[in-house]
mmCIF file of C-alpha atoms in Angstrom:
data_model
loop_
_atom_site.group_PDB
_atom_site.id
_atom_site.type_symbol
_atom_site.label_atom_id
_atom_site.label_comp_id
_atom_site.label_asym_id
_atom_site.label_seq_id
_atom_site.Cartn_x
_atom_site.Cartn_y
_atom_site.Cartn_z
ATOM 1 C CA UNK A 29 0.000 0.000 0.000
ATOM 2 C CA UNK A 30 1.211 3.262 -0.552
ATOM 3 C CA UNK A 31 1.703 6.731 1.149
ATOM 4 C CA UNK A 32 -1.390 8.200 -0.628
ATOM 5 C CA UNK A 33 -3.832 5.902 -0.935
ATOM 6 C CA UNK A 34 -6.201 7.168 2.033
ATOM 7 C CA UNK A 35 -6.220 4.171 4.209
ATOM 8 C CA UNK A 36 -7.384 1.201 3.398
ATOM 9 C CA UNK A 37 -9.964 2.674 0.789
ATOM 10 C CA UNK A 38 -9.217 0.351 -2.161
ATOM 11 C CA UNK A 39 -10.751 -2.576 -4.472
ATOM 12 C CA UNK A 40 -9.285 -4.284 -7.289
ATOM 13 C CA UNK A 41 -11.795 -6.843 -9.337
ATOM 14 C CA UNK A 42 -10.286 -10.565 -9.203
ATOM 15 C CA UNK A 43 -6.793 -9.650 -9.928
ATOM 16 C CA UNK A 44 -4.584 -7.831 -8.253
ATOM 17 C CA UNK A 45 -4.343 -4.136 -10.647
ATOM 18 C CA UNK A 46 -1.579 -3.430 -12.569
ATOM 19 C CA UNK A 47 -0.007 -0.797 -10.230
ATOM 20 C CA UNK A 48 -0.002 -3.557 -7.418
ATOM 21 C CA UNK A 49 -2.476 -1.363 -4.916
ATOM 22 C CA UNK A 50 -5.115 -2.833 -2.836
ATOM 23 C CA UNK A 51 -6.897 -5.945 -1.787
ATOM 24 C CA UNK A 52 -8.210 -8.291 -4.284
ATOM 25 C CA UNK A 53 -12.222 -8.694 -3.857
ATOM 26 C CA UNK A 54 -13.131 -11.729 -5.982
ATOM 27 C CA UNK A 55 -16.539 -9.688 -6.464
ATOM 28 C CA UNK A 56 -18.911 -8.259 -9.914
ATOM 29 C CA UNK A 57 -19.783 -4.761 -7.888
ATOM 30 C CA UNK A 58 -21.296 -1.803 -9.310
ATOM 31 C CA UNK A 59 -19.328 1.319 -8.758
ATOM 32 C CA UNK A 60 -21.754 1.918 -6.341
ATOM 33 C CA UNK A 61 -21.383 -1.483 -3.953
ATOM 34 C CA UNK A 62 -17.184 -0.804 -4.386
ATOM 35 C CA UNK A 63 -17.351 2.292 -2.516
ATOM 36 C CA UNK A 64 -19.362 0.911 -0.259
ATOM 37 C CA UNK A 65 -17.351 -2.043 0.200
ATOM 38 C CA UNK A 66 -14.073 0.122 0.648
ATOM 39 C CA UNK A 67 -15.334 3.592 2.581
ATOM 40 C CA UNK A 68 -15.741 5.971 -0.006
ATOM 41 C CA UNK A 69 -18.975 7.738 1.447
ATOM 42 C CA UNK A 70 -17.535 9.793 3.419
ATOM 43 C CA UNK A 71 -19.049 13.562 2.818
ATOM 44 C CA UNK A 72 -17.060 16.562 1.874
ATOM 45 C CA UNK A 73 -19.144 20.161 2.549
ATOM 46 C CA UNK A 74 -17.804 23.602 2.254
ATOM 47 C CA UNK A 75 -17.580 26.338 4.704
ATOM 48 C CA UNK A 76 -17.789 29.750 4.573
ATOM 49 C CA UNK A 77 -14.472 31.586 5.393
ATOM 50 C CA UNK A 78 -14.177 34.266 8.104
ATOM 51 C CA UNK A 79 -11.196 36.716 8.187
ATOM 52 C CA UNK A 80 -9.652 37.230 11.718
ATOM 53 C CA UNK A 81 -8.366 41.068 11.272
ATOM 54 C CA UNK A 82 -6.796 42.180 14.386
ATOM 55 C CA UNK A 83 -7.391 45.817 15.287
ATOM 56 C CA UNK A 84 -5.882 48.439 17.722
ATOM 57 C CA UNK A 85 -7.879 49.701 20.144
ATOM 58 C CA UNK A 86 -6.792 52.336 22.730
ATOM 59 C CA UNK A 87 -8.770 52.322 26.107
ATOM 60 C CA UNK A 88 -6.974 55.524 27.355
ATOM 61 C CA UNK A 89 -4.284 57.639 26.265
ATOM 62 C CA UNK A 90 -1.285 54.885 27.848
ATOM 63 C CA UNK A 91 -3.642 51.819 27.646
ATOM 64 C CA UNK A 92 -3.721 49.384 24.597
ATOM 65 C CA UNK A 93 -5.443 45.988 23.787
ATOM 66 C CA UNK A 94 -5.693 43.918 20.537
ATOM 67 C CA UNK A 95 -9.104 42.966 19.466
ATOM 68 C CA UNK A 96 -9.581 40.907 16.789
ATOM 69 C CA UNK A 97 -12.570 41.232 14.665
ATOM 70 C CA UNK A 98 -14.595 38.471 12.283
ATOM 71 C CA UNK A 99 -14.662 40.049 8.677
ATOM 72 C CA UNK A 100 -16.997 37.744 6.451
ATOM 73 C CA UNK A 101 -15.482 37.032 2.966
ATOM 74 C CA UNK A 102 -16.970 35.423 -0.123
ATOM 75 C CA UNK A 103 -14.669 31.895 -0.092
ATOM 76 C CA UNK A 104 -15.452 28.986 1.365
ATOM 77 C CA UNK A 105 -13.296 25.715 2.515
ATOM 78 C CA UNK A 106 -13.872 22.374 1.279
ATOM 79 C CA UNK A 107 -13.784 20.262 3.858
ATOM 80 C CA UNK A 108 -13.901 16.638 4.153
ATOM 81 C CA UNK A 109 -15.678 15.373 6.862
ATOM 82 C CA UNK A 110 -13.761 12.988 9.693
ATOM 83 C CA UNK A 111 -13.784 9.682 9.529
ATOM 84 C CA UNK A 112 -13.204 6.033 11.223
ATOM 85 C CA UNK A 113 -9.411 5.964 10.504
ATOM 86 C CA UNK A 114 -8.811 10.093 10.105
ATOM 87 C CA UNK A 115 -10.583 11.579 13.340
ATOM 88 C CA UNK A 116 -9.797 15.337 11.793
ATOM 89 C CA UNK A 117 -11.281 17.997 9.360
ATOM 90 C CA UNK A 118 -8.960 18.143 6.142
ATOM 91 C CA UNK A 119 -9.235 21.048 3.798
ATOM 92 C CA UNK A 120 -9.425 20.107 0.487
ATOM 93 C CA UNK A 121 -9.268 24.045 -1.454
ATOM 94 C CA UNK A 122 -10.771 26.982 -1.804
ATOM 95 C CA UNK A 123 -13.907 27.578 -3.636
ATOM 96 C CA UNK A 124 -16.739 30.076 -4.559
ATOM 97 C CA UNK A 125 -20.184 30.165 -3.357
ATOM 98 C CA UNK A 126 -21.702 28.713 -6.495
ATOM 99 C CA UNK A 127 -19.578 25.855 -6.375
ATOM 100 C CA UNK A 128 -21.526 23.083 -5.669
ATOM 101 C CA UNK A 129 -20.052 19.734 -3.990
ATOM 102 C CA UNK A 130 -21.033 16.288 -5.401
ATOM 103 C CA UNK A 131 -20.867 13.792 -2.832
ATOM 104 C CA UNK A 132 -19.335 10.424 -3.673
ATOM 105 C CA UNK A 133 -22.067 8.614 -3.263
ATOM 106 C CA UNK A 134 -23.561 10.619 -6.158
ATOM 107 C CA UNK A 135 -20.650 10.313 -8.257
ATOM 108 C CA UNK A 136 -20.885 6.377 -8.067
ATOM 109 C CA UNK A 137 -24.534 6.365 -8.629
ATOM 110 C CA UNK A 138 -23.802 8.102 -12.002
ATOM 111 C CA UNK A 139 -21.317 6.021 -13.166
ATOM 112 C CA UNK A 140 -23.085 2.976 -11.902
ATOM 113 C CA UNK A 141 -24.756 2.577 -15.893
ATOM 114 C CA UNK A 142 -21.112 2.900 -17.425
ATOM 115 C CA UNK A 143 -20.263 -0.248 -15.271
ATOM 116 C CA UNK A 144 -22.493 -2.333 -16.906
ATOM 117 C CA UNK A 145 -20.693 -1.853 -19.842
ATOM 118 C CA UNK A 146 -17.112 -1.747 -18.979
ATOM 119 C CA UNK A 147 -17.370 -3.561 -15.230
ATOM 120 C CA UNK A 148 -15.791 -2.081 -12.086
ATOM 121 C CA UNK A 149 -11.764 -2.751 -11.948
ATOM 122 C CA UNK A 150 -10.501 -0.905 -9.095
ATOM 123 C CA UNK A 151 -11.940 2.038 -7.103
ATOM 124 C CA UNK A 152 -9.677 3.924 -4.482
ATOM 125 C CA UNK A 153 -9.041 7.868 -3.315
ATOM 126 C CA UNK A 154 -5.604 8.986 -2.440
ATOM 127 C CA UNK A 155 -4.227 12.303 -0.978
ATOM 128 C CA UNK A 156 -6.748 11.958 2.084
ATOM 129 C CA UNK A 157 -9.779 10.962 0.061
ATOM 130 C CA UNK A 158 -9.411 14.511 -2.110
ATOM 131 C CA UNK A 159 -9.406 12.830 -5.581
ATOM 132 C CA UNK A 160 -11.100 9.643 -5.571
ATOM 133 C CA UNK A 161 -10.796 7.294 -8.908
ATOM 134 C CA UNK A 162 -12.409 4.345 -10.289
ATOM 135 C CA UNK A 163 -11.143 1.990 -13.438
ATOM 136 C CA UNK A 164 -13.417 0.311 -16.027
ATOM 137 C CA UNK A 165 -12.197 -3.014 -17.827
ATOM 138 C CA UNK A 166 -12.935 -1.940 -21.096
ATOM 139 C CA UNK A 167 -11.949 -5.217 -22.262
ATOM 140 C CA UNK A 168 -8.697 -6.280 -24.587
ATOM 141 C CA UNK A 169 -6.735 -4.996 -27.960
ATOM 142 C CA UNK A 170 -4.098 -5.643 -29.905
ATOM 143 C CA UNK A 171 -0.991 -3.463 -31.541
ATOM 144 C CA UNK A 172 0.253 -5.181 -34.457
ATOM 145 C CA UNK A 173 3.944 -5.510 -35.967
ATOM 146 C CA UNK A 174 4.597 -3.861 -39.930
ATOM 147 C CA UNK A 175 4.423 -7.334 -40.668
ATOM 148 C CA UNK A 176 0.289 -7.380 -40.231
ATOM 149 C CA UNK A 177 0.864 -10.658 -37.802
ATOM 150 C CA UNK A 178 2.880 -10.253 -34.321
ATOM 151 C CA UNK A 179 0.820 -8.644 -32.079
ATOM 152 C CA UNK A 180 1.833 -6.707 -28.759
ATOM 153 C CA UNK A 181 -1.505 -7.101 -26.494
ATOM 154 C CA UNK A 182 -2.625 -4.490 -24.445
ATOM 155 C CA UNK A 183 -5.860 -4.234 -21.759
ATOM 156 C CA UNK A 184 -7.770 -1.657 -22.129
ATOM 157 C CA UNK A 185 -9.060 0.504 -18.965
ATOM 158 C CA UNK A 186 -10.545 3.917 -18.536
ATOM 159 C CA UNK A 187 -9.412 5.758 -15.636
ATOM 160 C CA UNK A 188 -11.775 8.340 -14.291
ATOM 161 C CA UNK A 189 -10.478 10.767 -11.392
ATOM 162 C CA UNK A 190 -12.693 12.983 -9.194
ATOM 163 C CA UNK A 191 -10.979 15.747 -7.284
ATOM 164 C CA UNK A 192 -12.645 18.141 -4.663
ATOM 165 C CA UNK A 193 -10.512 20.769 -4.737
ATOM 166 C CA UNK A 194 -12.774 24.005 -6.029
ATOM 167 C CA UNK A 195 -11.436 23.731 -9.799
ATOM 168 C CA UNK A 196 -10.812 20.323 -11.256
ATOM 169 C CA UNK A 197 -13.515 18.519 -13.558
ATOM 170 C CA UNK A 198 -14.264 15.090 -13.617
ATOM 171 C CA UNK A 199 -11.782 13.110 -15.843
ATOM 172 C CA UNK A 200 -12.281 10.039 -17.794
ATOM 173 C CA UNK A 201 -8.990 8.881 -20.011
ATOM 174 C CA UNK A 202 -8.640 6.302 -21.471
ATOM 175 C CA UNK A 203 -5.558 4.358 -20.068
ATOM 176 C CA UNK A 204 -3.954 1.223 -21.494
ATOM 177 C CA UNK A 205 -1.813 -1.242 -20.074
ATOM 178 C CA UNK A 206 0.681 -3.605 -22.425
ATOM 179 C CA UNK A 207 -0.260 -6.895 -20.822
ATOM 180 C CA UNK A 208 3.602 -8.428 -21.333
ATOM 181 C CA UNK A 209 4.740 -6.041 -18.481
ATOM 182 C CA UNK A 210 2.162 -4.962 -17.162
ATOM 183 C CA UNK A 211 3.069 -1.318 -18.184
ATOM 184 C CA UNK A 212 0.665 1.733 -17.748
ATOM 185 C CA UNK A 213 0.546 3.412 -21.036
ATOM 186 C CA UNK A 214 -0.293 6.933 -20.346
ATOM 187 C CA UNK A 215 -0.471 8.868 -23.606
ATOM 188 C CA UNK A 216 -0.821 12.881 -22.796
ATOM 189 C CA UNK A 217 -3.168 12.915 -25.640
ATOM 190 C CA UNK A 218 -6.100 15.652 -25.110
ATOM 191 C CA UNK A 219 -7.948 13.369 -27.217
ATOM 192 C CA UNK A 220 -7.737 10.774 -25.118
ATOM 193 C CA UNK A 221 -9.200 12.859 -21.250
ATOM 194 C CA UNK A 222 -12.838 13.256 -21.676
ATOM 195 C CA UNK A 223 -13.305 16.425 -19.111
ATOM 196 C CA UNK A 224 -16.967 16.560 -17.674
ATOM 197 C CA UNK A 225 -18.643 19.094 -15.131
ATOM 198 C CA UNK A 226 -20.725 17.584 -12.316
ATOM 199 C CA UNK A 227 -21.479 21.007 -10.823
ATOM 200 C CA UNK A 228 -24.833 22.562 -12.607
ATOM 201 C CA UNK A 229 -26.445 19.344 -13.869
ATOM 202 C CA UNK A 230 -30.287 19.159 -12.873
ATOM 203 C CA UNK A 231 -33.570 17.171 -13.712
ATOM 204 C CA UNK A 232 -33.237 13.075 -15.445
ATOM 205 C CA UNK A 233 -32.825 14.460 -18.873
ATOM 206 C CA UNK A 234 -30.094 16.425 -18.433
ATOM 207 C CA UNK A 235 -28.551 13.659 -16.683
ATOM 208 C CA UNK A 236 -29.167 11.180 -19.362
ATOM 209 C CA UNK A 237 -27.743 13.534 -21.959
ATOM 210 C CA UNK A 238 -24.662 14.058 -19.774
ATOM 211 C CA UNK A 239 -24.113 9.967 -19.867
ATOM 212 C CA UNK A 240 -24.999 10.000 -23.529
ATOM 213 C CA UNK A 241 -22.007 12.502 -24.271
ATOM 214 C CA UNK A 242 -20.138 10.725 -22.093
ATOM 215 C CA UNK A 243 -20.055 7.416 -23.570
ATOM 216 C CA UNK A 244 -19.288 8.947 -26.737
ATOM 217 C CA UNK A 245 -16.455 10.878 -25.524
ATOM 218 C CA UNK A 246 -15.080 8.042 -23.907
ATOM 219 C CA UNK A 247 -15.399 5.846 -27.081
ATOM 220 C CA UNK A 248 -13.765 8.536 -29.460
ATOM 221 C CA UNK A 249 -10.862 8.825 -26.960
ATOM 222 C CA UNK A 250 -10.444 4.824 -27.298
ATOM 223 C CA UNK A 251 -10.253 4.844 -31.092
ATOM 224 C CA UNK A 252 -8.156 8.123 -31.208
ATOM 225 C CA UNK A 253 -5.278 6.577 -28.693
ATOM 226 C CA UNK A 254 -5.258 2.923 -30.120
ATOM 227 C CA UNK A 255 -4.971 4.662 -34.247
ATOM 228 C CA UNK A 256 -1.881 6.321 -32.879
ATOM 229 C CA UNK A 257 -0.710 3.339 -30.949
ATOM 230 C CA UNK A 258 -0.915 1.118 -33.969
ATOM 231 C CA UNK A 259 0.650 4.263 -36.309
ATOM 232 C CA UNK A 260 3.367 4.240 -33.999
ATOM 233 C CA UNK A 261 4.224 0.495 -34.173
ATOM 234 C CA UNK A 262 4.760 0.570 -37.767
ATOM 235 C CA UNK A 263 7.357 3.713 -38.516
ATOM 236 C CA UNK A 264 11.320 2.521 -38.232
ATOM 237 C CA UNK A 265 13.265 5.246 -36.560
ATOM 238 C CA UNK A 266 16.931 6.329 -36.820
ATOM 239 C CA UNK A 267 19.406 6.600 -33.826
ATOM 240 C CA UNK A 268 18.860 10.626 -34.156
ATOM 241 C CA UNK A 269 14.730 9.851 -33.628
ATOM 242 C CA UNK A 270 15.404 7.119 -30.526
ATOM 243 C CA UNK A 271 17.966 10.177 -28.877
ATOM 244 C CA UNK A 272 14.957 12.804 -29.370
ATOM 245 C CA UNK A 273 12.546 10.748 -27.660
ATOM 246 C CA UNK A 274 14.804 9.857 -24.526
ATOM 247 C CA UNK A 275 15.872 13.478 -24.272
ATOM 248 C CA UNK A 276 12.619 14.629 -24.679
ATOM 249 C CA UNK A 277 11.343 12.242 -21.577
ATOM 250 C CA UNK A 278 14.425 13.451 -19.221
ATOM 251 C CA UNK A 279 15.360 16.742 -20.437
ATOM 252 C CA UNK A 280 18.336 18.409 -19.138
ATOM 253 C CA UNK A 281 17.311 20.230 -15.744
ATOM 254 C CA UNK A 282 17.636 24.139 -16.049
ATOM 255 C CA UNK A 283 20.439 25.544 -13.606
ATOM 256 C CA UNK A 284 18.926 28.114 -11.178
ATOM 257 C CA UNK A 285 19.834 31.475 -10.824
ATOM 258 C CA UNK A 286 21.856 30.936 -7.817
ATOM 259 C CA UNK A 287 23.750 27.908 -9.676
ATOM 260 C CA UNK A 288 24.219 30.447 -12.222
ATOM 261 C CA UNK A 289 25.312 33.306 -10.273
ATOM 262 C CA UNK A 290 28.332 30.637 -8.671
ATOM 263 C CA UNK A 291 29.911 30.302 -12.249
ATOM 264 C CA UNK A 292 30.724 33.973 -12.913
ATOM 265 C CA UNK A 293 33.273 33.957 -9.721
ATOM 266 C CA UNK A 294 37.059 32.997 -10.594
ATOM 267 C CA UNK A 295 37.332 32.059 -6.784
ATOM 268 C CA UNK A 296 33.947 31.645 -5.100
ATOM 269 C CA UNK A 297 35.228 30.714 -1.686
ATOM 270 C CA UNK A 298 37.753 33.825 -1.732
ATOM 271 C CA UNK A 299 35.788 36.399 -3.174
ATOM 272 C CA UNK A 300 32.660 35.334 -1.292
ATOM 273 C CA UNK A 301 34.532 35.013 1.771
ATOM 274 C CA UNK A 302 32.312 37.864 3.650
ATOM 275 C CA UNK A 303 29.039 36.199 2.557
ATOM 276 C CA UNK A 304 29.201 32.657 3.526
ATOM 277 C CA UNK A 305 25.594 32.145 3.487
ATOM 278 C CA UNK A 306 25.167 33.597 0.218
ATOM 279 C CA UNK A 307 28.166 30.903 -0.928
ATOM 280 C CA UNK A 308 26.391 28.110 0.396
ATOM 281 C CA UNK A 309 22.709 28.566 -0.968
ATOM 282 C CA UNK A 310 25.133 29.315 -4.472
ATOM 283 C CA UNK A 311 26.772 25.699 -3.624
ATOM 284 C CA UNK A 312 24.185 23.974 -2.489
ATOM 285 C CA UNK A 313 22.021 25.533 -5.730
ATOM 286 C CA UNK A 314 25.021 23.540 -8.083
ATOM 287 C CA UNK A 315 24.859 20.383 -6.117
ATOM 288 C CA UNK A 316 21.217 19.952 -6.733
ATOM 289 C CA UNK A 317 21.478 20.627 -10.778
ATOM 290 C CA UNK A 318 24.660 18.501 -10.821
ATOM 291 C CA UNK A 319 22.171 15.561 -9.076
ATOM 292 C CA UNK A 320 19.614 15.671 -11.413
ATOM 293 C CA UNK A 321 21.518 15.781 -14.514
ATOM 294 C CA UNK A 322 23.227 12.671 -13.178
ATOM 295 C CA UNK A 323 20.089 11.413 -12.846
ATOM 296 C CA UNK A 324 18.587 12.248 -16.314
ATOM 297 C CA UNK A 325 21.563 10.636 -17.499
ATOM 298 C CA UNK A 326 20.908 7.666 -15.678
ATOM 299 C CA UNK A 327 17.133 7.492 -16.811
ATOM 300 C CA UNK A 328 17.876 7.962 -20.677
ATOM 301 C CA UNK A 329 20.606 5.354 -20.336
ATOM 302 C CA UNK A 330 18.366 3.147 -18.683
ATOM 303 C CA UNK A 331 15.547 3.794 -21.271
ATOM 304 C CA UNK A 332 17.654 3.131 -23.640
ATOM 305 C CA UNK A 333 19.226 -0.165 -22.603
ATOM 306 C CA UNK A 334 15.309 -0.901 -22.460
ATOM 307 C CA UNK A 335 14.937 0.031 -26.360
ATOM 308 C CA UNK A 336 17.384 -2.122 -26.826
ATOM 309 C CA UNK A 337 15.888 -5.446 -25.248
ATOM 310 C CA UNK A 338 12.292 -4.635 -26.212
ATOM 311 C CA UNK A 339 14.157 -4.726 -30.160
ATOM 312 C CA UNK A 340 15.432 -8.096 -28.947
ATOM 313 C CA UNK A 341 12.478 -9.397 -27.434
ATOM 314 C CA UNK A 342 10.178 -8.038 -30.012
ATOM 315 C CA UNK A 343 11.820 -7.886 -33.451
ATOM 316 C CA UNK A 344 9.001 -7.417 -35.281
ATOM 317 C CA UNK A 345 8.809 -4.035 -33.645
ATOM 318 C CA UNK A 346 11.829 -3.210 -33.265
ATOM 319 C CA UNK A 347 13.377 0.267 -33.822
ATOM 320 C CA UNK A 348 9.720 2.009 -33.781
ATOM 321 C CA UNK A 349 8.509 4.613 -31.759
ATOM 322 C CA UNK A 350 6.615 1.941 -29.815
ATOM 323 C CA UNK A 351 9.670 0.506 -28.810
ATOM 324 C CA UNK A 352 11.344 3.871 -28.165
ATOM 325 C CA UNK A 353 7.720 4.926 -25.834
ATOM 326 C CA UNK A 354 7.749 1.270 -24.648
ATOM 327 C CA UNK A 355 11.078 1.829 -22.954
ATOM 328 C CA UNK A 356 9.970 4.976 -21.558
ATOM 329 C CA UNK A 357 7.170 3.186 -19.918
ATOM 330 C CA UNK A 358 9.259 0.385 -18.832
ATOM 331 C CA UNK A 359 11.336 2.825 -17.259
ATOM 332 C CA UNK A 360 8.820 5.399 -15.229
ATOM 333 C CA UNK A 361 7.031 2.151 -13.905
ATOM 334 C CA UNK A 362 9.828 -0.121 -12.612
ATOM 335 C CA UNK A 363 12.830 1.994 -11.586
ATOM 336 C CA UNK A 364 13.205 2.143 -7.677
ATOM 337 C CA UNK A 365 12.148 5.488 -6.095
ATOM 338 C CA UNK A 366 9.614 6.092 -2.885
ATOM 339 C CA UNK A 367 6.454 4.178 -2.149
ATOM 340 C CA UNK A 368 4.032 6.320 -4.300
ATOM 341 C CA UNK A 369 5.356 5.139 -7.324
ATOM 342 C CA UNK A 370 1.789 3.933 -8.982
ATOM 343 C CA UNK A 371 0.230 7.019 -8.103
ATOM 344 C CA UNK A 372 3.672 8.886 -9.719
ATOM 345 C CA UNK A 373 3.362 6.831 -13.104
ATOM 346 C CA UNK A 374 -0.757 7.538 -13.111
ATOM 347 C CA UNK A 375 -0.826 10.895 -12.261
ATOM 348 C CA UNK A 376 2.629 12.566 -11.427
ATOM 349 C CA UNK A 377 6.135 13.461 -12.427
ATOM 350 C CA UNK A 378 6.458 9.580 -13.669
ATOM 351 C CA UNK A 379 3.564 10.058 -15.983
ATOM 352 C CA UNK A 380 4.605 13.421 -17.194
ATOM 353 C CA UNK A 381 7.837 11.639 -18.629
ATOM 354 C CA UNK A 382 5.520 9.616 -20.401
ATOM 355 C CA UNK A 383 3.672 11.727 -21.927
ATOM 356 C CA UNK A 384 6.658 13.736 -23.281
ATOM 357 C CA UNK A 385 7.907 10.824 -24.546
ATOM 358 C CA UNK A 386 4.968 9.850 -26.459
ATOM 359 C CA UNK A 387 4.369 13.410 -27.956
ATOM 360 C CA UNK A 388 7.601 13.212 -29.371
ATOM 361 C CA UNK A 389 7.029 9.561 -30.579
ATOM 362 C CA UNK A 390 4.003 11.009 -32.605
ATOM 363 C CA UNK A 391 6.293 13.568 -34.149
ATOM 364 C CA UNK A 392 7.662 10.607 -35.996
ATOM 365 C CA UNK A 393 4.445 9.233 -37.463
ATOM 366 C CA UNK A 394 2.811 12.215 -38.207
#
């Protein structure tokens, strides 16, 4: 389990999920049942925010006291109530008055008709139960080789995220996962996040046409990612394309100013002598860019050594920008690093890599 999964709020569907989180319910739920089954009712309200200004008042001429008066604003917090295994209040952002909080309960209930089409995979929330997110098994596909016969199979998911934070929609994207490895294929594509406002919907019809759109969102998002995949699989690159793809992944961190600053002295510890603290942020400022270009340098040798045995493993792929992603992938998912690695290669810096690397894959087959 990691850091941000919020307690023990997780289900996967008969096998454990490909990012290894949770306990395996051998169970057909609706989305509804799941978060049941796992906690996810818990309510989130908002608050109206009161500014504390502290005035001076003078009692006499040599007398002084500090009162502090209750100004009303026009925010409000988002708050999450406690719960069984969190006993506190957590504020989840900052919002208007005319935003309007769905409770997860309602969330489920509306996605309840989209599981009994693609059934219920995994349901969890991380970051204290702020975003909550629930995977549909949208069933299997295949990539296939320029050769029209080897096939690299993939399951197909759709990922669908729910943050209360006073400005994020509802997302649905459709996520992959190359069955081999078990690799999360996360694309970048704005073709392939469906966004979708819960906020101002009212009356059945409304609601239906909101599920209608949906489904067709979802479905053009499918076909638009798995075109590209297949386009990709069937373009040979050149050593100059694989080296654009890496670097474009891990690009060489920027030096900060203070990193910067350090390079224009002959003699930093002599002619900084009298500002020793100003030396030290300077030095410290060098060490950290110096770290993390030895660590890009590690990842794109890494992703490249992966190239290189996905081109042995797979020849009838090989030297294609779904290799070149591929290794990417393989690398974001399975290098060592802290605990909240699956939420990293869903959501955060991990993914990010991904997604650069598959823009500039697409570059190639364009």
């Amino acid at each position: 389990m990691t850091a941000y999964i919020f307690g023990e709020r997780f289900f996967g569907h008969r096998e454990p999920a490909w990012h290894g989180l949770g306990t395996v319910l051998d169970e057909d739920l609706s989305v509804t049942d799941a978060f049941t089954k796992v906690g996810l009712n818990y309510e989130v309200n908002k608050f109206p925010l009161i500014a504390n200004v502290q005035l001076d008042e003078f009692v006499s001429s040599s007398e002084e006291t500090k009162v502090v008066m209750p100004l009303p604003t026009d925010k409000f917090a988002i708050v999450r109530n406690p719960t069984p295994d969190d006993n506190q209040h957590r504020i989840f952002g900052i919002c208007s008055n005319d935003y309007e909080i769905v409770q997860n309960s309602e969330v489920a209930r509306l996605l309840d008709p989209l599981a009994e089409t693609w059934s219920t995979e995994t349901v969890g929330a991380i970051d204290d139960g702020k975003t909550i997110f629930v995977t549909l098994d949208a069933g299997a596909a295949a990539i296939k080789a320029k050769n029209g016969k080897t096939v690299d199979n993939i399951a197909k998911y759709f990922l669908i995220t729910e943050t209360k934070d006073g400005g994020s929609a509802m997302k649905f994207a459709f996520t992959p996962v190359r069955v081999v490895c078990q690799n999360t294929l996360v694309t970048g594509l704005k073709a392939a996040v469906v966004s979708s406002s819960l906020t101002h919907r009212t009356g059945l019809r409304n609601e239906m046409e909101w599920r209608l759109k949906l489904i067709a969102g979802m479905a053009k998002a499918e076909n638009v990612v798995l075109e590209n995949m297949q386009r990709m699989a069937k373009v040979v690159l050149d050593n100059s394309n694989l080296v654009e793809i890496i670097e474009a992944a891990y690009p060489t961190p920027k030096k900060s100013s203070k990193a910067v600053m350090l390079e224009s002295f002959e003699d930093p510890e002599k002619e900084l002598a009298d500002y020793t603290e100003l030396l030290n942020e300077m030095t410290e400022a060098q060490a950290g860019f110096e770290y993390w270009a030895n660590r890009t340098q590690i990842f794109r040798t890494n992703a490249t050594d992966l190239f290189k045995k996905f081109n042995d493993e797979q020849p009838a792929f090989a030297n294609t920008p779904w290799a070149a992603y591929n290794a990417v992938v393989e690398t974001e998912d399975y290098r060592s690093g802290k605990a909240s690695l699956a939420e990293s290669a869903l959501w955060g810096a991990r993914a990010a890599a991904k997604k650069r690397a598959f823009a500039k894959a697409m570059e190639f087959v364009l």
